[in-house]
Short mmCIF file of C-alpha atoms and ligand atoms in Angstrom, two decimals:
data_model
loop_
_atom_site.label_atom_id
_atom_site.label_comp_id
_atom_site.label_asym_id
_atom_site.label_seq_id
_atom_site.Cartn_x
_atom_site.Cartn_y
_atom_site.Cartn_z
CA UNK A 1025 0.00 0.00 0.00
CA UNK A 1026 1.93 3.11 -0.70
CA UNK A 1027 0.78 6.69 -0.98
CA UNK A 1028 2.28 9.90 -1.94
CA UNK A 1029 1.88 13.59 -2.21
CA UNK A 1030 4.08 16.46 -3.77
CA UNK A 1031 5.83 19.54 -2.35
CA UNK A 1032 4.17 22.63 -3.28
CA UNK A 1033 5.69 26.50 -3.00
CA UNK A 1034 4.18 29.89 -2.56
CA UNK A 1035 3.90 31.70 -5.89
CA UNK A 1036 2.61 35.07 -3.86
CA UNK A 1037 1.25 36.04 -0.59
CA UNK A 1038 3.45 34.66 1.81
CA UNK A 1039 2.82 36.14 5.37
CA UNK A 1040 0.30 38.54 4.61
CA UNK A 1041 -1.79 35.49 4.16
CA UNK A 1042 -1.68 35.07 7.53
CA UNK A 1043 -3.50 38.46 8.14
CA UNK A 1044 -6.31 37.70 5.88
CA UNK A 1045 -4.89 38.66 2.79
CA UNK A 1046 -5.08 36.10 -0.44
CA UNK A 1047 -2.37 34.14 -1.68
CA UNK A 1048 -1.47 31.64 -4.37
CA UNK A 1049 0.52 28.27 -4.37
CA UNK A 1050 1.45 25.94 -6.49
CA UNK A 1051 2.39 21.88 -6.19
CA UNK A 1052 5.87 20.95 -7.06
CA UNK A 1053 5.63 17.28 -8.30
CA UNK A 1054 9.25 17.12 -8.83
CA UNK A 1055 9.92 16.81 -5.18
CA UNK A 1056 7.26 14.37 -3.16
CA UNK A 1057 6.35 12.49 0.30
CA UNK A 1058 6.00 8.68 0.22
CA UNK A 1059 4.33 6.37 2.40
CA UNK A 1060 4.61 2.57 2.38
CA UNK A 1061 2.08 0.49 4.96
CA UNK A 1062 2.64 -3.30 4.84
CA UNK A 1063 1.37 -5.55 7.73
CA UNK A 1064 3.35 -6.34 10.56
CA UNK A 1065 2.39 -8.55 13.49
CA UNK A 1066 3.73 -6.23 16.48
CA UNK A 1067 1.37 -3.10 16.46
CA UNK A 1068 2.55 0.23 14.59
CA UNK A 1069 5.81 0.72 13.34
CA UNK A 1070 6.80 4.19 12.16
CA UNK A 1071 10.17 3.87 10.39
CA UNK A 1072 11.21 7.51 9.04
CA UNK A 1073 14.18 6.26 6.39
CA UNK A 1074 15.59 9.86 6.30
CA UNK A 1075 15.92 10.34 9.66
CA UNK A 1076 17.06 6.55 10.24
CA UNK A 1077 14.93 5.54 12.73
CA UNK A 1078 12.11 3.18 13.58
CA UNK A 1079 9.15 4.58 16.63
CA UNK A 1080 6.60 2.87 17.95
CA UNK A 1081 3.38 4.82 17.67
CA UNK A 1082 2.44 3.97 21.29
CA UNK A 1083 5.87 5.19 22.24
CA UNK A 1084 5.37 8.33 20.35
CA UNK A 1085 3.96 11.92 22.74
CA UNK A 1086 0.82 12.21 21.64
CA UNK A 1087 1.65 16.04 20.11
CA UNK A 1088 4.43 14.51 18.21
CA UNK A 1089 3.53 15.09 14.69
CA UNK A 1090 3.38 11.90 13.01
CA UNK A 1091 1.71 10.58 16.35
CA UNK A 1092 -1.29 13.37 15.64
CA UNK A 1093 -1.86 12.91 12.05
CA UNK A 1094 -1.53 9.08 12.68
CA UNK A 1095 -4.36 9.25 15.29
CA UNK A 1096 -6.30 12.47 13.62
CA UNK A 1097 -6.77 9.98 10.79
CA UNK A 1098 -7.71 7.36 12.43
CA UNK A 1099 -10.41 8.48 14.69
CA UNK A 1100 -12.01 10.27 11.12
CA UNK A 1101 -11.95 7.00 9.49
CA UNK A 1102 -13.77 5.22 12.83
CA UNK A 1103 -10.88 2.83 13.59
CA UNK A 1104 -10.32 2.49 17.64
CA UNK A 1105 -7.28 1.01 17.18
CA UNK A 1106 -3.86 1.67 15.20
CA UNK A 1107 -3.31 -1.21 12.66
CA UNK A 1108 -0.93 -3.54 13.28
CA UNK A 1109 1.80 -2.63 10.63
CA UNK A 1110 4.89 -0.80 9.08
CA UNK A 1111 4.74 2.46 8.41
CA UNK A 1112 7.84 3.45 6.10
CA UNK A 1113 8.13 7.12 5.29
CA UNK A 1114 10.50 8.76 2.54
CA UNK A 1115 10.30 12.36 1.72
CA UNK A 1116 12.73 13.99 -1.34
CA UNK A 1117 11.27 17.34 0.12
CA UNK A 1118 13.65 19.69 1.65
CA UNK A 1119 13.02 20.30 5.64
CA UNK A 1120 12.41 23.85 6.25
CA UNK A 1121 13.10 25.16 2.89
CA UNK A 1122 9.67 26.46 2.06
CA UNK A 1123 8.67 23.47 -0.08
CA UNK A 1124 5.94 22.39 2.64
CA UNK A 1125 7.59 18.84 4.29
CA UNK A 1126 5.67 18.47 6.80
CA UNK A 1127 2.61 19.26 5.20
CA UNK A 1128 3.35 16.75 2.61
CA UNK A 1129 4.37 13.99 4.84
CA UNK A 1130 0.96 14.72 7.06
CA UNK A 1131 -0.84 14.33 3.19
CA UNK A 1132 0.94 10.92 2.13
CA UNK A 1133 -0.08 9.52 5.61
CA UNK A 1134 -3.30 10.10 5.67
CA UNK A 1135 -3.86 9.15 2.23
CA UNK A 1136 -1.65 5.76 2.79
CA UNK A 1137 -3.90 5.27 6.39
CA UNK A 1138 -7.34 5.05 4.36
CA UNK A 1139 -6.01 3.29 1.24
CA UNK A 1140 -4.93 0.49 3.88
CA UNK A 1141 -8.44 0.63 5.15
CA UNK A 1142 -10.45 0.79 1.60
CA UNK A 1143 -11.36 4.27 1.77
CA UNK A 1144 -11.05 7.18 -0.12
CA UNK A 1145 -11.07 10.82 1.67
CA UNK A 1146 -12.34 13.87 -0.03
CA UNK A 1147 -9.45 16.48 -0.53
CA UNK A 1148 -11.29 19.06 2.07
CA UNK A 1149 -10.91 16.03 4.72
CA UNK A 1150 -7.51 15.62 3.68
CA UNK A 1151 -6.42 18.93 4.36
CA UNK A 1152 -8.48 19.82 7.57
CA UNK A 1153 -6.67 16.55 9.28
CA UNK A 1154 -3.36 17.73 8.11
CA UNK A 1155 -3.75 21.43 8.97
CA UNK A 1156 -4.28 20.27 12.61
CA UNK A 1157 -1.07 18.86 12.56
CA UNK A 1158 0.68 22.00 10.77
CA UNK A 1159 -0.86 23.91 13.85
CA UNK A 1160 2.24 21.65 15.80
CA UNK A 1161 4.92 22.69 13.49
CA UNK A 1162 4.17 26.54 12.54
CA UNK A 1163 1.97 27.76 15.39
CA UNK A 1164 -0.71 29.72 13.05
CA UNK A 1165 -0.14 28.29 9.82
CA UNK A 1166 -2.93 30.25 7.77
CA UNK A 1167 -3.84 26.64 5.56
CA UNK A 1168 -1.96 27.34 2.28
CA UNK A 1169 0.43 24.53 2.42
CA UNK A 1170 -2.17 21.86 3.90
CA UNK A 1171 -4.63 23.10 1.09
CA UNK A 1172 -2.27 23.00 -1.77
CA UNK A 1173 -0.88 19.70 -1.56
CA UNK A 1174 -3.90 17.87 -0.38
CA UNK A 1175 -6.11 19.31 -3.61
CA UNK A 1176 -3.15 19.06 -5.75
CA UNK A 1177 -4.16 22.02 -7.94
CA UNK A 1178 -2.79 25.84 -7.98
CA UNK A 1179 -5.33 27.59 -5.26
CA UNK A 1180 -5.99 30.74 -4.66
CA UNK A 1181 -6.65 30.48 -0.58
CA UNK A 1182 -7.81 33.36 1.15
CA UNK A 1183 -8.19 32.29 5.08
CA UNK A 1184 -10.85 34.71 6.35
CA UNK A 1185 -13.13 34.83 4.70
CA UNK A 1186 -12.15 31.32 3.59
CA UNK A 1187 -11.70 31.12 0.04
CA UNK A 1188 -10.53 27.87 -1.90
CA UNK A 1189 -10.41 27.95 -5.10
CA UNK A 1190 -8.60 25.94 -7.70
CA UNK A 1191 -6.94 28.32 -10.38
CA UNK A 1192 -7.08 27.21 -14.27
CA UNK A 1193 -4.22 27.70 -15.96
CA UNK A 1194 -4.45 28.18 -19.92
CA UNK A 1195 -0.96 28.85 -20.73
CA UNK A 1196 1.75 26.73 -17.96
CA UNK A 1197 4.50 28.43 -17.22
CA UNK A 1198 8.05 27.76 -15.40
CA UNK A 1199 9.43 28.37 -11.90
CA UNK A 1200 13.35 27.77 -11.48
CA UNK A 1201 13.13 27.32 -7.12
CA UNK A 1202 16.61 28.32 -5.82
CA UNK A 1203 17.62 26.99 -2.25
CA UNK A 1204 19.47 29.21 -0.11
CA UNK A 1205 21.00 25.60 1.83
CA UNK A 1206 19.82 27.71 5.16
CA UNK A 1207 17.06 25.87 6.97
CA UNK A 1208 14.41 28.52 8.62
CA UNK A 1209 11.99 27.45 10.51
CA UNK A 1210 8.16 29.09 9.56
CA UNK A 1211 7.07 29.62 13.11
CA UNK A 1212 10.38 31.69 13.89
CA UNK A 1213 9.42 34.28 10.43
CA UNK A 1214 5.56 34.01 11.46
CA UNK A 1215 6.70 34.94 14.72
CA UNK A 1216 8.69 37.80 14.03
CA UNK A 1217 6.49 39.38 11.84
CA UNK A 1218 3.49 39.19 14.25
CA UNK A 1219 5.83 40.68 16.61
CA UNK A 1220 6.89 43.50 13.95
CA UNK A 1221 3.21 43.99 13.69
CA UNK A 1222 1.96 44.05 16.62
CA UNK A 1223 4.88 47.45 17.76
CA UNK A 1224 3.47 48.77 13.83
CA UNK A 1225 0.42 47.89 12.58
CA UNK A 1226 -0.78 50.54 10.19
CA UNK A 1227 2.47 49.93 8.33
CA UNK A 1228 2.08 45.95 8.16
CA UNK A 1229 -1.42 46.23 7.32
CA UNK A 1230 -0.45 48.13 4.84
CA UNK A 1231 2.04 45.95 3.55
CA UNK A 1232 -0.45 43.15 4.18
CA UNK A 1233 -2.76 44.91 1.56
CA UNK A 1234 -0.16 45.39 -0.96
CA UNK A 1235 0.44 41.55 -0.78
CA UNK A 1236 -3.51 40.89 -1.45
CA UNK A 1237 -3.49 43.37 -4.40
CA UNK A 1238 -0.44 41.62 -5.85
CA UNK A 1239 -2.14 38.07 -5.42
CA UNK A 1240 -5.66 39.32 -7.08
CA UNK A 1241 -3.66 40.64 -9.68
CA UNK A 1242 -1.70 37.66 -10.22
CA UNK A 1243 -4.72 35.24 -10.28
CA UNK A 1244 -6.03 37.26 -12.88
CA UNK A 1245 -3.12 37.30 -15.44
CA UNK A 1246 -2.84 32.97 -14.81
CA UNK A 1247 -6.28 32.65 -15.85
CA UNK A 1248 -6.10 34.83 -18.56
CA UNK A 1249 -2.94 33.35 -19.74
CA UNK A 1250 -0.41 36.43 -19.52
CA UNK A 1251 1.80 34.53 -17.33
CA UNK A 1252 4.95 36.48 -19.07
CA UNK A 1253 3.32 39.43 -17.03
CA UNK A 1254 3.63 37.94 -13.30
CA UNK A 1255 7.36 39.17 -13.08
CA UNK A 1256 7.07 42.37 -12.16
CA UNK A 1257 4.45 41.27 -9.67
CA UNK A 1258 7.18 38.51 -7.89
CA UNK A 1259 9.83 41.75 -7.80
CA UNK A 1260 7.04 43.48 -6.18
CA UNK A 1261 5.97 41.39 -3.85
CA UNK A 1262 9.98 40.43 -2.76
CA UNK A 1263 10.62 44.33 -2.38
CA UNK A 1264 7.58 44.25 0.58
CA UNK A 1265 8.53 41.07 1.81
CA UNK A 1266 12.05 42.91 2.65
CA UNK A 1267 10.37 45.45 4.51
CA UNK A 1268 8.91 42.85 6.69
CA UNK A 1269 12.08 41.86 7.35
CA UNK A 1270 11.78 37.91 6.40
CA UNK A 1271 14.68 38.37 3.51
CA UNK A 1272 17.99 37.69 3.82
CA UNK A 1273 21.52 38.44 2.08
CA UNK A 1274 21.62 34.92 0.59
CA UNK A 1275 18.00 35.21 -0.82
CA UNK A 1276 18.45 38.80 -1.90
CA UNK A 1277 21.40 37.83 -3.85
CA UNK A 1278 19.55 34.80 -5.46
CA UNK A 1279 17.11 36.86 -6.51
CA UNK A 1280 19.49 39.46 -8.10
CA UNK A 1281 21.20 36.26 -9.81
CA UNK A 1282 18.31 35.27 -11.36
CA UNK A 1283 17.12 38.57 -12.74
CA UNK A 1284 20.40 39.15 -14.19
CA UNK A 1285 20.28 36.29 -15.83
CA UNK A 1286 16.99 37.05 -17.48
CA UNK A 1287 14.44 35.90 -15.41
CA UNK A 1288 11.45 37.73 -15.60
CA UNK A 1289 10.72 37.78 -12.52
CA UNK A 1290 12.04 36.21 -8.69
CA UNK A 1291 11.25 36.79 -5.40
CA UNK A 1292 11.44 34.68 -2.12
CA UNK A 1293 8.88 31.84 -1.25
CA UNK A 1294 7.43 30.79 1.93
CA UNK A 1295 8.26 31.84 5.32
CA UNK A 1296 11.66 33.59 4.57
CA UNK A 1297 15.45 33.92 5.90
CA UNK A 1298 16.55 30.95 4.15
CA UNK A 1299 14.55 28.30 2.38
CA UNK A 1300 13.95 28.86 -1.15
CA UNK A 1301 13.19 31.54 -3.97
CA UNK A 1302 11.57 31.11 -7.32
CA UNK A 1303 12.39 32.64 -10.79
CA UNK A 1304 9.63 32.65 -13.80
CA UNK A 1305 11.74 31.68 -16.74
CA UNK A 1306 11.28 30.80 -20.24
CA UNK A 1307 12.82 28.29 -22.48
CA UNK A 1308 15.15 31.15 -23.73
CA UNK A 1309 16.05 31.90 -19.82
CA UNK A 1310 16.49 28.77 -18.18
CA UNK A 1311 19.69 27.85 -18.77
CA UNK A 1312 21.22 30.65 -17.96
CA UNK A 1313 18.72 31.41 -14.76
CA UNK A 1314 19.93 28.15 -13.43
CA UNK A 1315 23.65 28.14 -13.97
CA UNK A 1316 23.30 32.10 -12.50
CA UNK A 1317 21.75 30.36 -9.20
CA UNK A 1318 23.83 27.48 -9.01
CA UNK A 1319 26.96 30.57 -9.25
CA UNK A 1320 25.24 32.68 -6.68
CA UNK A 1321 25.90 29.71 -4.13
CA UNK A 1322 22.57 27.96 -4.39
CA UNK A 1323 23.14 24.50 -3.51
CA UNK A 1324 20.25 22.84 -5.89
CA UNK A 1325 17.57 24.27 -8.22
CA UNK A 1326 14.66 22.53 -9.50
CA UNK A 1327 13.12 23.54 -12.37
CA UNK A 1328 8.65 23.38 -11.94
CA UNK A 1329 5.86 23.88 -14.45
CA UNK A 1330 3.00 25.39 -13.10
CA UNK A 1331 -0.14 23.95 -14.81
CA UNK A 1332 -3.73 23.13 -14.31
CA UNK A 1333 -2.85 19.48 -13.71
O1 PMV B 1993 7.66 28.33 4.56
P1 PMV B 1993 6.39 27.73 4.11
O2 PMV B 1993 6.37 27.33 2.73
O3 PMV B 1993 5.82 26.77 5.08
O4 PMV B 1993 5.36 28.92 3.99
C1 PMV B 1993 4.88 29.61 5.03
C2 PMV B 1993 3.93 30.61 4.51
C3 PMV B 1993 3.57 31.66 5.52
O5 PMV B 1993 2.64 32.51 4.88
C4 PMV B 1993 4.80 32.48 5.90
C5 PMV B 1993 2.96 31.06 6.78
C6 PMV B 1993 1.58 30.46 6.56
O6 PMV B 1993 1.15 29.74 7.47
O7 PMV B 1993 0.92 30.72 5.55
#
């Protein structure tokens, strides 16, 4: 029985969807979760082959991650007891890079849990279970990451008022995602901004709004098909993600790296200070845009086609 479930990253809106604001984001199917279940005769096994180690689920604290989405699951699918099996997890997602690990990991387990027990959760389940469990890692995680990679599909998510929506896109287009190599941690960002906030808020609201026009504005030109048009948007949207202090040198100069090279657009993605940063290239660009990032010091780049599938 095996299960799995992409990466996704942020396209625009990072942070200010926190506050309310809209944002968009994107599954990255190049980089994915995987979940094996085969019986086992001596009660749950959770064997994490990155981390190279085997728990037992009834060792596990019950706010441990995999513990919660493990027993989230299980009390939604009516089954009183864990299953007496092997759970082997294998993730080629980045931890803390922006590319939403834990939020895919949560996704491949539950979708491995009620494959194992003939049942098929609706995408909405899916991601309400797993954005319990983000709540663990990142504090107030606004939904985007559990939303993206349980539907699968670009979304547009606004979280109050909640808005879902799946975006269309007519005419793909291409994301090179640059890693810094530095590891940040959401819930430190998220924290710091709330903090920056809460000393200024007319100036991070305003910021926050500036976000939300960017993301409406970018929904529109994907479903139109004037993709070529998002770049000044991304440049845009890095410039006020700066002033909210969630940049860094090594991001800033990715950025510069790639729009020297031709990109037409890069900016940061996810919670900040590390992690990773996306360029929208062509097939004229993305040559260049990659060998630029790999020169600015980024360790790995992965080139991602944003499409309806
Ligand atoms: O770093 P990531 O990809 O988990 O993205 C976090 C996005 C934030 O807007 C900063 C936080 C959130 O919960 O939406």
């Amino acid at each position: 029985m095996i299960a799995t479930a992409p990466g996704k990253i942020i396209l625009v809106g990072e942070h200010a969807v926190v506050y309310g604001r809209p944002a968009i984001a994107v599954p990255v199917s190049q980089v994915s979760a995987r979940v094996a279940i085969e019986d086992h005769a001596n009660g749950l096994l959770i064997r994490s082959r990155d981390l190279n180690r085997i728990d037992r689920y009834s060792d596990l604290d019950p706010t441990h991650p995999l513990a919660a989405i493990i027993r989230l699951t299980l009390s939604t699918l009516g089954e009183a007891a864990a299953p007496k099996a092997i759970l082997t997890l294998d993730s080629s997602i980045p931890i803390a890079s922006g590319l939403g690990s834990g939020a895919a990991v949560s996704t491949a387990i539950v979708r491995a849990l009620a494959k194992y027990y003939g049942r098929n959760l609706d995408p909405a389940v899916v991601s309400s279970l797993v954005h319990e469990v983000e709540k663990i890692h990142h504090g107030t995680p606004s939904g985007i990451d559990n939303t993206v990679i349980a539907f699968e599909r670009p979304v547009f998510f606004c979280r109050q008022p909640p808005i879902i929506e799946t975006l269309s896109v007519p005419r793909p287009f291409r994301l090179a995602i640059g890693n810094t190599g530095i590891a940040s941690p959401t819930k430190n960002t998220v924290g710091d901004v709330r903090r920056a906030w809460e000393a200024d808020r007319e100036k991070h609201e305003s910021l926050f709004d500036a976000c939300g026009i960017i993301a409406r504005h970018a929904r529109t030109l994907i479903e139109s098909g004037e993709t070529h048009h998002l770049g000044p948007l991304m440049i845009d949207n890095h410039r006020l993600l700066r002033e909210m202090g969630v940049s860094c040198a090594e991001l800033d100069a990715l950025v510069e790296a790639a729009l020297n090279a031709g990109a037409l657009g890069a900016k940061l993605s996810g919670g900040g200070r590390g992690g990773n940063m996306i360029a929208l290239i062509t097939d004229e660009t993305e040559a260049r845009v990659k060998e630029s990032l790999l020169n600015a010091g980024a360790p790995g780049v992965i080139v991602s086609e944003v499409s309806s599938q």
